[in-house]
Amino acid sequence: MSSPRQEDRCSTDGLLREFEHCVALGAQGAFLAWNFFAQNQSLDLAFSGESPGWAGWGYNPTGDNMIGSSALIAFGNATGAHLHLYSITSETYTYRSLHPSASNSTPDLQLARTNWIKISGASIQFSARIKFRSNSSRIFHIWTRGTGVNGDSPLPHSVTRSSELRGRGTLDLANGTGVLGKAPSLALKITHGLLCASSWGFLLPLGAIAARYLRRFDPAWFYAHECCQGLGFLLGTAGYGIGLSLGAKSTGIEYTTHRRIGITVFTLGSLQAIAFFLRAKKDHKLRWLWSLYHRTVGYTVIALSIANVFEGLDIFSPERAWRRAYIGVIAGLASMAALLEIARTLKPQLFG
């Protein structure tokens, strides 16, 4: 779980040396030292992390997931150094609103006492005694860090840095050993976002612009429209599939709005693809009805797709440059469409 050089700190740091067991956790420069008392399922622990804002360690009775864990989080502010116990549920995770647990207690453990808190620069250390409500010497645990707090509420940690996602594993409290867990795939999340933003959120609007304003260049407009829509649907389907896979792997986490919009977009997009092969001929008396359906569903898909890209950005919380880049792309498409619409109104003969 750690290198020999890291383990040296367990013997050189006076705050950690007092404990029977000590391990370097293998992510974020964190260490955990402890004494375990099996007779009453209590644990004296000391956690050491590197963070400019807050650092925390948590216990989960069912797996090495953030959801369902009880976490000790330490931070400093104008009133001093603080350590609180938090219960991380799917609701608090989704809405990113953590508040200290009442009476220093959760369904899985109790914070019996805080021994000490030491904050120096980017180093945060704390020691506490906790009591487990279930009997087990082998536990799942998590740890991570963040950049700041709002009152007693830690601000969300980054989900775009792999180091912030690797803080998970198992501990054998009796034998003093630990195993680093496997972090969720950051690459899959990025791939999902890029595929969906470039397909549903860019190629489909671009194809709609081609269909509305390039009809003078027949049949080039049709091929441009179908190329954008076809490629967009294929890439979007791949992104949708990755999204379903990520959802299945995210135990206890469900972004309901993002998921429902995604399902709606994919369903309507699939109907559009089917409608392409069922379209009436140009001289058919019901062609107008097909065209009305095609435009209505198409514009609905585009509007929902763009909204869902921003919903995904809110969930993923990447660096601001990503959001600004997509806003720039959408603003560019909207400006182009607006100028073409003005020109189409003033000189309709140019647009066929």
XYZ file of C-alpha atoms in Angstrom, residues 22-291:
270
model
C 0.394 2.951 10.980
C 0.145 2.811 7.194
C 0.774 5.197 4.322
C -2.515 5.100 2.454
C -1.008 5.440 -1.006
C -3.025 8.430 -2.261
C -2.920 12.176 -1.543
C 0.091 11.804 0.768
C -2.203 10.525 3.530
C -1.349 8.389 6.567
C -3.503 6.570 9.078
C -2.406 5.324 12.496
C -4.605 3.531 15.019
C -5.181 1.399 18.077
C -8.117 -1.003 17.805
C -10.022 -2.312 20.824
C -12.019 -5.312 19.679
C -13.781 -5.835 23.011
C -15.870 -2.684 22.616
C -15.361 -2.025 18.870
C -13.663 1.311 19.457
C -10.844 2.804 17.438
C -8.341 5.468 18.429
C -7.041 6.890 15.175
C -4.817 9.615 13.821
C -5.170 10.778 10.233
C -2.644 12.920 8.395
C -3.403 14.489 5.021
C -2.175 17.224 2.716
C -4.770 19.827 1.770
C -5.171 23.620 1.623
C -8.795 23.401 2.761
C -10.144 20.259 4.414
C -9.134 16.630 4.773
C -11.261 13.699 5.798
C -11.323 9.982 6.511
C -14.428 7.828 6.505
C -15.814 4.362 7.187
C -18.333 2.498 5.043
C -19.770 -0.818 6.295
C -20.758 -2.072 2.823
C -18.003 -1.081 0.375
C -15.253 1.389 -0.487
C -17.722 3.988 -1.760
C -18.271 7.579 -0.707
C -22.033 7.043 -0.595
C -23.074 5.386 2.640
C -19.973 6.386 4.565
C -19.539 8.179 7.877
C -16.690 10.658 7.546
C -14.505 12.616 9.946
C -13.576 15.896 8.262
C -11.144 18.448 9.671
C -10.624 22.037 8.571
C -9.576 25.406 9.848
C -11.349 28.758 9.666
C -11.407 32.120 11.434
C -12.707 30.537 14.634
C -10.019 27.845 14.820
C -9.565 24.182 13.909
C -12.593 21.910 13.729
C -13.378 18.208 13.368
C -16.917 17.035 12.634
C -18.647 13.778 11.792
C -20.677 13.730 8.562
C -23.070 11.180 7.108
C -22.646 11.005 3.330
C -25.847 9.855 1.654
C -26.870 9.814 -2.000
C -28.838 13.011 -1.357
C -25.973 14.937 0.246
C -23.604 13.677 -2.462
C -25.916 14.681 -5.315
C -26.749 18.126 -3.938
C -23.261 18.622 -2.449
C -24.550 19.872 0.861
C -22.845 18.341 3.885
C -23.681 19.300 7.443
C -22.304 17.860 10.707
C -24.251 14.916 12.112
C -26.340 15.615 15.183
C -24.895 14.382 18.482
C -21.674 13.287 16.727
C -23.414 10.086 15.703
C -24.473 8.239 12.531
C -26.188 4.867 12.061
C -22.766 3.218 11.653
C -20.487 4.873 14.187
C -20.163 7.394 16.975
C -17.527 10.066 17.443
C -16.722 9.444 21.105
C -14.186 12.239 21.423
C -11.774 14.450 19.540
C -8.229 14.082 20.854
C -6.456 16.801 18.901
C -6.374 18.712 15.603
C -3.210 20.128 14.068
C -3.242 22.326 10.964
C 0.014 23.713 9.621
C 0.180 25.116 6.111
C -1.162 22.445 3.761
C -0.893 19.723 6.411
C -4.019 18.646 8.287
C -3.803 16.093 11.093
C -6.371 14.973 13.612
C -6.912 12.272 16.193
C -10.202 10.946 17.533
C -11.879 7.969 19.140
C -14.775 6.373 17.289
C -17.010 3.424 18.117
C -18.358 1.090 15.460
C -21.928 -0.138 15.751
C -21.142 -3.457 14.049
C -18.522 -6.047 14.962
C -15.748 -6.256 12.407
C -12.003 -5.848 12.361
C -11.871 -5.677 8.551
C -13.388 -2.479 7.215
C -13.842 -0.459 4.047
C -12.565 3.092 4.316
C -12.262 6.227 2.208
C -10.292 9.454 2.428
C -10.092 12.605 0.341
C -9.560 16.356 0.509
C -10.986 19.649 -0.736
C -10.039 23.266 -1.182
C -12.363 25.014 1.259
C -15.463 25.106 3.432
C -18.609 27.177 3.714
C -19.264 27.477 7.414
C -19.242 23.867 8.623
C -19.955 22.480 5.140
C -16.957 21.197 3.151
C -16.981 22.331 -0.469
C -17.010 19.485 -3.046
C -13.673 17.929 -3.889
C -12.422 17.737 -7.469
C -13.704 14.904 -9.642
C -11.268 15.599 -12.478
C -8.090 14.787 -10.560
C -7.444 11.078 -10.220
C -5.654 11.545 -6.882
C -8.890 12.819 -5.321
C -10.727 9.690 -6.492
C -8.157 7.086 -5.426
C -8.707 7.432 -1.674
C -10.452 4.131 -0.994
C -9.504 0.677 0.220
C -9.750 -1.917 2.976
C -8.108 -2.142 6.395
C -7.465 -5.029 8.726
C -7.605 -3.179 12.017
C -6.332 -6.109 14.059
C -3.336 -6.991 11.888
C -2.468 -3.468 10.790
C -2.596 -4.040 7.030
C -4.419 -2.261 4.248
C -5.125 -2.553 0.529
C -5.663 0.387 -1.800
C -8.949 0.158 -3.693
C -9.663 0.792 -7.358
C -10.825 4.285 -8.226
C -13.761 4.807 -10.590
C -12.709 5.375 -14.184
C -12.071 9.063 -14.775
C -11.290 8.349 -18.435
C -14.767 6.894 -18.979
C -16.427 9.965 -17.484
C -14.376 12.280 -19.689
C -15.091 10.138 -22.766
C -18.816 10.157 -21.993
C -18.820 13.931 -21.663
C -16.789 14.583 -24.821
C -18.845 12.192 -26.945
C -22.177 13.599 -25.797
C -21.126 17.248 -26.017
C -19.637 16.866 -29.507
C -22.540 14.796 -30.863
C -25.858 15.719 -29.263
C -24.579 19.135 -28.221
C -22.720 20.220 -31.391
C -23.157 18.067 -34.503
C -26.956 17.949 -34.238
C -27.341 21.754 -34.000
C -24.834 22.147 -36.852
C -26.857 19.735 -38.989
C -30.038 21.675 -38.268
C -28.349 24.909 -39.373
C -27.288 23.245 -42.629
C -30.843 22.053 -43.302
C -32.413 25.458 -42.670
C -29.981 27.820 -44.365
C -28.130 25.902 -47.100
C -31.049 24.607 -49.174
C -29.945 26.690 -52.137
C -27.020 24.313 -52.495
C -29.062 21.250 -53.365
C -28.219 18.383 -52.824
C -25.121 19.446 -50.850
C -27.247 20.746 -47.958
C -28.953 17.370 -47.656
C -25.674 15.460 -47.481
C -24.243 17.944 -44.977
C -27.388 17.642 -42.851
C -27.449 13.848 -42.925
C -23.701 13.587 -42.313
C -23.935 15.753 -39.180
C -27.063 14.006 -37.924
C -25.856 10.486 -38.711
C -22.397 10.939 -37.192
C -23.917 12.793 -34.259
C -26.357 9.958 -33.578
C -23.625 7.295 -33.761
C -21.271 9.178 -31.439
C -24.185 10.094 -29.188
C -25.242 6.461 -28.949
C -21.719 5.523 -27.862
C -21.767 8.291 -25.251
C -25.211 7.178 -24.079
C -23.978 3.600 -23.662
C -20.996 4.753 -21.606
C -23.361 6.827 -19.484
C -25.510 3.777 -18.754
C -22.379 1.838 -17.785
C -21.215 4.611 -15.456
C -24.651 4.735 -13.872
C -24.634 0.994 -13.256
C -21.240 1.236 -11.546
C -22.198 4.206 -9.349
C -23.788 2.350 -6.465
C -26.219 4.554 -4.563
C -25.675 7.553 -6.842
C -28.348 8.602 -9.324
C -28.408 11.939 -11.112
C -32.108 11.738 -11.877
C -32.483 14.847 -14.045
C -29.397 14.113 -16.149
C -30.444 10.488 -16.572
C -34.038 11.253 -17.553
C -33.061 13.913 -20.060
C -30.449 11.560 -21.513
C -32.992 8.764 -21.957
C -35.467 11.191 -23.546
C -32.842 12.540 -25.950
C -31.731 9.066 -27.000
C -35.326 7.881 -27.472
C -36.294 10.885 -29.597
C -33.017 10.649 -31.508
C -33.727 7.000 -32.285
C -37.210 7.922 -33.525
C -35.623 10.539 -35.787
C -33.303 7.921 -37.240
C -36.251 5.608 -37.910
C -38.304 8.459 -39.384
C -35.530 9.147 -41.906
C -36.198 5.794 -43.552
C -39.974 6.241 -43.361
C -40.169 9.766 -44.787
C -42.780 10.482 -47.415
C -41.741 11.521 -50.918
C -41.611 15.243 -51.669
C -44.797 15.178 -53.741
C -46.771 13.061 -51.257
C -49.803 14.802 -49.748
C -48.677 13.916 -46.204
C -45.115 15.152 -46.670
C -45.956 18.347 -44.748
C -46.997 16.282 -41.740
C -43.743 14.324 -41.776
C -41.772 17.582 -42.094
